[in-house]
mmCIF file of C-alpha atoms and ligand atoms in Angstrom:
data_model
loop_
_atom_site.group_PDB
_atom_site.id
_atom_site.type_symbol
_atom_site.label_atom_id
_atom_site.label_comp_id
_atom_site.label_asym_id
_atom_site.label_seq_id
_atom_site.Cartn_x
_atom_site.Cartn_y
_atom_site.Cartn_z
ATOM 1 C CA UNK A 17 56.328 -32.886 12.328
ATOM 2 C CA UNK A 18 55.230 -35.953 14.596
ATOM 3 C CA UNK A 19 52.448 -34.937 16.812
ATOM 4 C CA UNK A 20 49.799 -36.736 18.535
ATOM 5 C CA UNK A 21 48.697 -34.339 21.649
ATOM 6 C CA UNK A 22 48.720 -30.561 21.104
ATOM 7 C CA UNK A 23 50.452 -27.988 23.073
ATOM 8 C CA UNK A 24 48.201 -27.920 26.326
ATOM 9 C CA UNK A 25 49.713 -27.588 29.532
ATOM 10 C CA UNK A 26 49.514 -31.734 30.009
ATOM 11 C CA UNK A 27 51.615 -31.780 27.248
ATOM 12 C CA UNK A 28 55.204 -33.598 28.489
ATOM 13 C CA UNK A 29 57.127 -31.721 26.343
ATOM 14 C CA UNK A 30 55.573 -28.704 28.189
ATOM 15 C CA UNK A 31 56.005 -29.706 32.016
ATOM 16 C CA UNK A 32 59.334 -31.075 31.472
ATOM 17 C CA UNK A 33 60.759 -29.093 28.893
ATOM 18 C CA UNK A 34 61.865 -29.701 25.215
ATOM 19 C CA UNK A 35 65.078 -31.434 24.270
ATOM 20 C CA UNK A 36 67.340 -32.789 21.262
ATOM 21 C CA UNK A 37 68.864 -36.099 20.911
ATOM 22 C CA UNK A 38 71.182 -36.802 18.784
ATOM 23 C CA UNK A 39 71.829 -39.775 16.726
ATOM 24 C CA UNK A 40 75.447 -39.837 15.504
ATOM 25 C CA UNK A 41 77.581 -42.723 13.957
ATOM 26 C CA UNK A 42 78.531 -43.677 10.340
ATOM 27 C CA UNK A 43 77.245 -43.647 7.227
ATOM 28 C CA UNK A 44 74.681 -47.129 7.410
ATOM 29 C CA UNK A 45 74.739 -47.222 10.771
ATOM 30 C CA UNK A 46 71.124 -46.986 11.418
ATOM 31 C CA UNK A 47 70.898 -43.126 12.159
ATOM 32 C CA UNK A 48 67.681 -43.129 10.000
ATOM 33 C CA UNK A 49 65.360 -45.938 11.122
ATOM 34 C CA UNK A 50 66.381 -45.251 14.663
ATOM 35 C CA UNK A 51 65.331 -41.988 14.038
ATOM 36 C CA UNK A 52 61.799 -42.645 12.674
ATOM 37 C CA UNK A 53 61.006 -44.833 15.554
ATOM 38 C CA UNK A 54 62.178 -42.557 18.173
ATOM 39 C CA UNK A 55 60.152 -39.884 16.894
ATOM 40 C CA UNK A 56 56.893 -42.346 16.381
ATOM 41 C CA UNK A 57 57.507 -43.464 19.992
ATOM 42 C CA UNK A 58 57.719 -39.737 21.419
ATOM 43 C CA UNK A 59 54.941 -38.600 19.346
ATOM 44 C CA UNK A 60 53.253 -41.533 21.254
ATOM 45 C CA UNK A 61 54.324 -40.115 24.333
ATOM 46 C CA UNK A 62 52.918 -36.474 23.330
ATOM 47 C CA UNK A 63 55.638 -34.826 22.427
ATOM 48 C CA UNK A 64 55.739 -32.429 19.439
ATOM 49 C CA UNK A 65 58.885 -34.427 17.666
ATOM 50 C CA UNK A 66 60.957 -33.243 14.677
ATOM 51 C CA UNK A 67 63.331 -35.278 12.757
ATOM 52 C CA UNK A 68 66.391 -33.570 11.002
ATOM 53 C CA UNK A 69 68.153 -35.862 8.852
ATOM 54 C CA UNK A 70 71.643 -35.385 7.502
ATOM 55 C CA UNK A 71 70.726 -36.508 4.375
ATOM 56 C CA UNK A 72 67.594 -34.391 4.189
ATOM 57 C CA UNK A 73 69.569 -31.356 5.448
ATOM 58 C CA UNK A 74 72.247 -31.625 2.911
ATOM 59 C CA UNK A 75 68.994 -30.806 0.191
ATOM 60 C CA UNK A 76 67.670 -27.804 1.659
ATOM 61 C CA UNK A 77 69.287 -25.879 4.831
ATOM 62 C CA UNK A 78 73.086 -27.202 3.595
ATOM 63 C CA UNK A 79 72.367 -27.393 -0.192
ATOM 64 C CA UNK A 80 75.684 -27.180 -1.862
ATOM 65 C CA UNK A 81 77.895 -28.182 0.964
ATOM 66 C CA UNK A 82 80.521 -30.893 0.477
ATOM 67 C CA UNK A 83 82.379 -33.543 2.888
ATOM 68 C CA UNK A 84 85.591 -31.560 3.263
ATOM 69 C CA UNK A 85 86.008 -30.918 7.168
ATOM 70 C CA UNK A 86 84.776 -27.064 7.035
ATOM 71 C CA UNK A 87 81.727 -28.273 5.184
ATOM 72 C CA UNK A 88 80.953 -30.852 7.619
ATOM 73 C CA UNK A 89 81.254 -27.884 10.435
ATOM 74 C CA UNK A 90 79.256 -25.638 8.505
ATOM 75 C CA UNK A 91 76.642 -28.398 7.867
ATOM 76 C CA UNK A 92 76.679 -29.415 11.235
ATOM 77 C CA UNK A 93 76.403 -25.848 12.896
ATOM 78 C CA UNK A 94 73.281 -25.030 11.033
ATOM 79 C CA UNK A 95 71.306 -28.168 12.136
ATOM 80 C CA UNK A 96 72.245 -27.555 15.698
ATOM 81 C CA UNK A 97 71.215 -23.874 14.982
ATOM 82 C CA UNK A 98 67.926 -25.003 14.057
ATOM 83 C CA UNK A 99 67.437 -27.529 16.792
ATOM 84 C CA UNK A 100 68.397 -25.097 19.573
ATOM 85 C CA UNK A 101 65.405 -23.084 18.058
ATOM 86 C CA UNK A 102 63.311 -26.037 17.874
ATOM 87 C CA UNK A 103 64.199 -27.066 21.336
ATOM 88 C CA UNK A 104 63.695 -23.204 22.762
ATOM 89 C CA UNK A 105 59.813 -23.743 20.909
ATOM 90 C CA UNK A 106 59.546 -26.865 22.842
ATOM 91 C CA UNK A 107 59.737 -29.726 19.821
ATOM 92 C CA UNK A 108 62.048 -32.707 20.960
ATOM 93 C CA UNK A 109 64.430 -32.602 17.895
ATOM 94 C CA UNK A 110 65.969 -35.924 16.712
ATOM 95 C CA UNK A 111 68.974 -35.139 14.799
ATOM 96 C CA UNK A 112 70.207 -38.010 12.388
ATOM 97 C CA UNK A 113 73.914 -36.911 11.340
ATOM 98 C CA UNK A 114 77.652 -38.184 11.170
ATOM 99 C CA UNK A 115 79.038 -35.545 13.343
ATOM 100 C CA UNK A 116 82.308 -37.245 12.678
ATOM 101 C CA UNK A 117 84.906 -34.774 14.971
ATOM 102 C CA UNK A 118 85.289 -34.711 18.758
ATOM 103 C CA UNK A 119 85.331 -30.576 18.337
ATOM 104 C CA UNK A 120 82.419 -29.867 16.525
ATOM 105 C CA UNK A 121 80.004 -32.240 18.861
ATOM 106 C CA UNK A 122 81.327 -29.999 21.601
ATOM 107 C CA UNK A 123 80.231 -27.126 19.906
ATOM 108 C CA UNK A 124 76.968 -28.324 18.681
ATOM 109 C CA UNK A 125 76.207 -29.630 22.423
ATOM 110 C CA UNK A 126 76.582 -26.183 23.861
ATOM 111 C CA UNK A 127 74.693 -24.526 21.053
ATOM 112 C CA UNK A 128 71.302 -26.591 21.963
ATOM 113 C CA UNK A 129 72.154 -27.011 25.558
ATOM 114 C CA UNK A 130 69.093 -29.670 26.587
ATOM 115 C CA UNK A 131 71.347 -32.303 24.405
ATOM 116 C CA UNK A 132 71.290 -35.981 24.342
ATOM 117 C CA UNK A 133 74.378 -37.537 22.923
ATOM 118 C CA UNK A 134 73.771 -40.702 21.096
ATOM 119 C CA UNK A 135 76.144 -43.137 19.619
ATOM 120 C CA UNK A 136 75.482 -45.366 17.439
ATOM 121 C CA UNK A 137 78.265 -48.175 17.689
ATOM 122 C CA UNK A 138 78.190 -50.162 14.450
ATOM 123 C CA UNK A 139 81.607 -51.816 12.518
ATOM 124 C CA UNK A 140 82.676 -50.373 9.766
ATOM 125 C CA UNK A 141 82.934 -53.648 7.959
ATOM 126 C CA UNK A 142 78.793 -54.277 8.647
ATOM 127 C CA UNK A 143 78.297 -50.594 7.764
ATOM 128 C CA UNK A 144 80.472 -51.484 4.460
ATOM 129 C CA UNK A 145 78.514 -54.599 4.019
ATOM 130 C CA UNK A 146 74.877 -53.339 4.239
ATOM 131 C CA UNK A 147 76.158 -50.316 2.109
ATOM 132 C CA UNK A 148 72.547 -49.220 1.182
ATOM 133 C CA UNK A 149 73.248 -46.589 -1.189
ATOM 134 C CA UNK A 150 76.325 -48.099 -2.667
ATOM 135 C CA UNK A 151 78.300 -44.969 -1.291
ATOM 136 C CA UNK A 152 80.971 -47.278 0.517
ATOM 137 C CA UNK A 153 81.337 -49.040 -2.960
ATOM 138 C CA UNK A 154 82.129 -45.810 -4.883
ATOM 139 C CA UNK A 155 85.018 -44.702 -1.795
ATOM 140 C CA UNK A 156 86.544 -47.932 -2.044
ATOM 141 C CA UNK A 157 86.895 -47.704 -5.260
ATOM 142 C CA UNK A 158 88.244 -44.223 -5.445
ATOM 143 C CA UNK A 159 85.368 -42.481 -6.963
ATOM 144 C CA UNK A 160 84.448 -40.294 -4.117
ATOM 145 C CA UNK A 161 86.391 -38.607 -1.371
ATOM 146 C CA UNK A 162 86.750 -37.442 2.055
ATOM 147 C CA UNK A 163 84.123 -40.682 2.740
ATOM 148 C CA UNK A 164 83.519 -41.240 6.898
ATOM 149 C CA UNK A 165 85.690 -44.077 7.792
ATOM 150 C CA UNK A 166 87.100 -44.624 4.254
ATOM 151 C CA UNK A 167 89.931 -41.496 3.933
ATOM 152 C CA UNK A 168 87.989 -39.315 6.716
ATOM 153 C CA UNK A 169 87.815 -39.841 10.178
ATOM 154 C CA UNK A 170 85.099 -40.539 12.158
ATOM 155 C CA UNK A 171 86.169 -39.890 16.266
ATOM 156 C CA UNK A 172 84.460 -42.556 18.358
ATOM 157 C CA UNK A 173 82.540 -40.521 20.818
ATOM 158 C CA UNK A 174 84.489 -40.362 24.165
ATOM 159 C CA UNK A 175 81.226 -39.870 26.786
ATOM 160 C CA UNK A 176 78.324 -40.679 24.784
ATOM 161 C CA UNK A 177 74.714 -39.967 26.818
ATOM 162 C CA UNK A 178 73.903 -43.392 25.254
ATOM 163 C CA UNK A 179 75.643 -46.147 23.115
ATOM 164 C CA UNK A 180 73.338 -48.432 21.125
ATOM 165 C CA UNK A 181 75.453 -51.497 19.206
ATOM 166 C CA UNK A 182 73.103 -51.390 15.994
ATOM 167 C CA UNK A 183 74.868 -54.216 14.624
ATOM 168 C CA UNK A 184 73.500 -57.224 17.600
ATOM 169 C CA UNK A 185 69.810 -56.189 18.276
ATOM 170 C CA UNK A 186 66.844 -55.287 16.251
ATOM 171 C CA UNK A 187 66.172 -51.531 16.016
ATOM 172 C CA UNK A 188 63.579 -51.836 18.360
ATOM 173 C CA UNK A 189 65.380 -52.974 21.361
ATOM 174 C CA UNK A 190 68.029 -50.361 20.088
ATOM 175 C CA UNK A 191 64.986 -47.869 20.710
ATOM 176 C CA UNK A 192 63.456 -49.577 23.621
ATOM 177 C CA UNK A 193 67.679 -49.154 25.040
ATOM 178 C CA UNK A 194 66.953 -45.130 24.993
ATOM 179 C CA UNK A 195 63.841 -44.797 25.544
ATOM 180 C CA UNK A 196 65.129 -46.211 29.239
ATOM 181 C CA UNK A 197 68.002 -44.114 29.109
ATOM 182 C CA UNK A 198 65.651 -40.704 28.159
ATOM 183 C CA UNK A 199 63.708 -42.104 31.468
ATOM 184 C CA UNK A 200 66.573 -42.433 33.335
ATOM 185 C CA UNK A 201 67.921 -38.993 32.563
ATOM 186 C CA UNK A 202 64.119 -37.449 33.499
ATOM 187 C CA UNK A 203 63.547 -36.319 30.007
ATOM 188 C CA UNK A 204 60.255 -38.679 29.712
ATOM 189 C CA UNK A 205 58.171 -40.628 31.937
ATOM 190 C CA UNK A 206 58.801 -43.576 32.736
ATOM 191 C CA UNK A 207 55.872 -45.074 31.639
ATOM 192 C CA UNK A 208 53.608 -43.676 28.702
ATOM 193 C CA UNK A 209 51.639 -40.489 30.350
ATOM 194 C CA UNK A 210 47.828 -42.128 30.975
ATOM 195 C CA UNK A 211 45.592 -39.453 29.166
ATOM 196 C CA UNK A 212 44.313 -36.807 31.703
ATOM 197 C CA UNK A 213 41.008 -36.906 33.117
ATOM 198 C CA UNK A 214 38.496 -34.592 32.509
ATOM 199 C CA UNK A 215 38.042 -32.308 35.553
ATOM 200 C CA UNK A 216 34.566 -31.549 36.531
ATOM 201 C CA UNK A 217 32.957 -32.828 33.384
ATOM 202 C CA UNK A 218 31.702 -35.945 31.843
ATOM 203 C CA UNK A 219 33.269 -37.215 28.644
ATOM 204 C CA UNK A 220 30.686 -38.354 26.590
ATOM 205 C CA UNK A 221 31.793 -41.170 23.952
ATOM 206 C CA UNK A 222 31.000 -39.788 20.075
ATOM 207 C CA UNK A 223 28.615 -42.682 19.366
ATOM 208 C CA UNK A 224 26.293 -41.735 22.018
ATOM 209 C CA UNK A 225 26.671 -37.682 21.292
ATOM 210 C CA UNK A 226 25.239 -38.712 17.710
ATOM 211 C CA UNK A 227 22.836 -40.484 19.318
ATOM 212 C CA UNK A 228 21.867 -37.896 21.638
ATOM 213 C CA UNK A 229 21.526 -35.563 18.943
ATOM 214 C CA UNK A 230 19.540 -36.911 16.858
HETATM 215 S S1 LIG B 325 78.215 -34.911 8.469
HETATM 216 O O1 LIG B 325 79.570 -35.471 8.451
HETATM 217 O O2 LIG B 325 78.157 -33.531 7.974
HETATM 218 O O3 LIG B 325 77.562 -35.066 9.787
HETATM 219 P P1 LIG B 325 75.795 -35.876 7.225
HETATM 220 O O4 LIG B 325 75.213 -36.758 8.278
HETATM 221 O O5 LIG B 325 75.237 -34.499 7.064
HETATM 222 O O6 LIG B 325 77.399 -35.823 7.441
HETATM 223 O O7 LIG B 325 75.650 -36.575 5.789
HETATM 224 C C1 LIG B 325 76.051 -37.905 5.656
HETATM 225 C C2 LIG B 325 75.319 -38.573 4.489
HETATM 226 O O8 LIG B 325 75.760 -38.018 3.264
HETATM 227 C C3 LIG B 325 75.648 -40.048 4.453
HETATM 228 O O9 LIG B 325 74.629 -40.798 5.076
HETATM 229 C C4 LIG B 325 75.744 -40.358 2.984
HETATM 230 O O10 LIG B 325 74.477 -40.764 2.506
HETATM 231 C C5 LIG B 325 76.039 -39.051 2.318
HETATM 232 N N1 LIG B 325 77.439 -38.877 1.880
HETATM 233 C C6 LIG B 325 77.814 -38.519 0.623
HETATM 234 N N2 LIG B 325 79.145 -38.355 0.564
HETATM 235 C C7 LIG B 325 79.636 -38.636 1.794
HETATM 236 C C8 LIG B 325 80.951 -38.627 2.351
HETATM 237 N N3 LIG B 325 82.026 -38.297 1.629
HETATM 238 N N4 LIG B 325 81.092 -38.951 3.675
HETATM 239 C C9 LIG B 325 80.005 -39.275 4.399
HETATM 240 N N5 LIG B 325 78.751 -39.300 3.934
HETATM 241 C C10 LIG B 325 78.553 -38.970 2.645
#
């Protein structure tokens, strides 16, 4: 878990309350890296911040499950299972999945509740040609089924909370895009939170306490 400020009550997370956002879009679309630097940037920001990654997911919590449609559901309704509990113990929850059918993100919204929806707009053809684990490869070719925008569908996301094209900017302005939008909403400050100042007592810096006690 990302965390770089504790649980006091200047904690963001605990004024403002705990939420998910959720990263969907195909396979190579950039659910992961976008991911990682949300959850560095929140951490930043004091928030307790967990990351649950489709492909992380699909080893433990939905070990054994497939691609066929109910698998995907299944998959799907046990990570929003465990980031509505995340949320409810106030850790902003990044979830990095496909989510390929209009239904199921319906489903997994209500579940959490406090949900962000995130799309991340990228070609198939530029998902095809980055291809980084050589998945898209194998489905062309046959040797794997039911493969997100090969022979399964992938609904583009009617209302998205936020659309980031992943294929025309850097992953950081992709980032910087909902960071503004998570401002917008009143999920974060706008700004990084300044630290808080002490109240009624000095802060004395570490070099001079070793001084002072030696
Ligand atoms: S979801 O459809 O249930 O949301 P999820 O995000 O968990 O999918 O898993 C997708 C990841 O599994 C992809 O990034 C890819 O690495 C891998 N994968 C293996 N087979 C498939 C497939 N048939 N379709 C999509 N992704 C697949």
């Amino acid at each position: 878990m990302h965390n770089s400020s504790g649980d006091g009550p200047e904690s963001p997370a605990a004024v403002n309350g705990a939420f998910c956002v959720w990263l969907m879009g195909l396979s190579a679309s950039g659910k992961t890296t976008l991911a990682q630097l949300l959850a560095q940037a929140l951490a930043r920001r004091g928030f307790k911040v967990e990351v649950l990654d489709g492909d992380i997911m699909r080893t433990t919590l939905s070990k054994g499950l497939g691609f066929t449609s109910g698998d995907r559901v299944t998959n799907l309704r046990r990570i929003a299972a465990m980031a509505q509990n995340l949320v409810h113990q106030q850790v902003v929850t990044i979830v990095a999945a496909i989510c390929p059918y209009h239904e199921i993100r319906e489903e997994v919204r209500a579940t959490i509740g406090k949900y962000i929806e995130v799309y991340l707009n990228c070609p198939l053809e530029v998902c095809i040609s980055r291809d980084p684990k050589g998945l898209y490869r194998q489905a062309l070719a046959g040797e794997i089924q039911h493969f997100t925008g090969i022979d399964d569908v992938f609904d583009t996301p009617v209302r998205p909370d936020i659309e980031v094209t992943t294929h025309g900017e850097a992953p950081e302005a992709s980032l910087a895009r909902i960071l503004r939008k998570l401002a917008d909403l009143r999920h974060i400050a706008a700004e990084p939170a300044a630290p808080p100042e002490p109240i009624g007592e000095t802060t004395v810096p570490p070099q001079l306490t070793r001084r002072l006690a030696r």
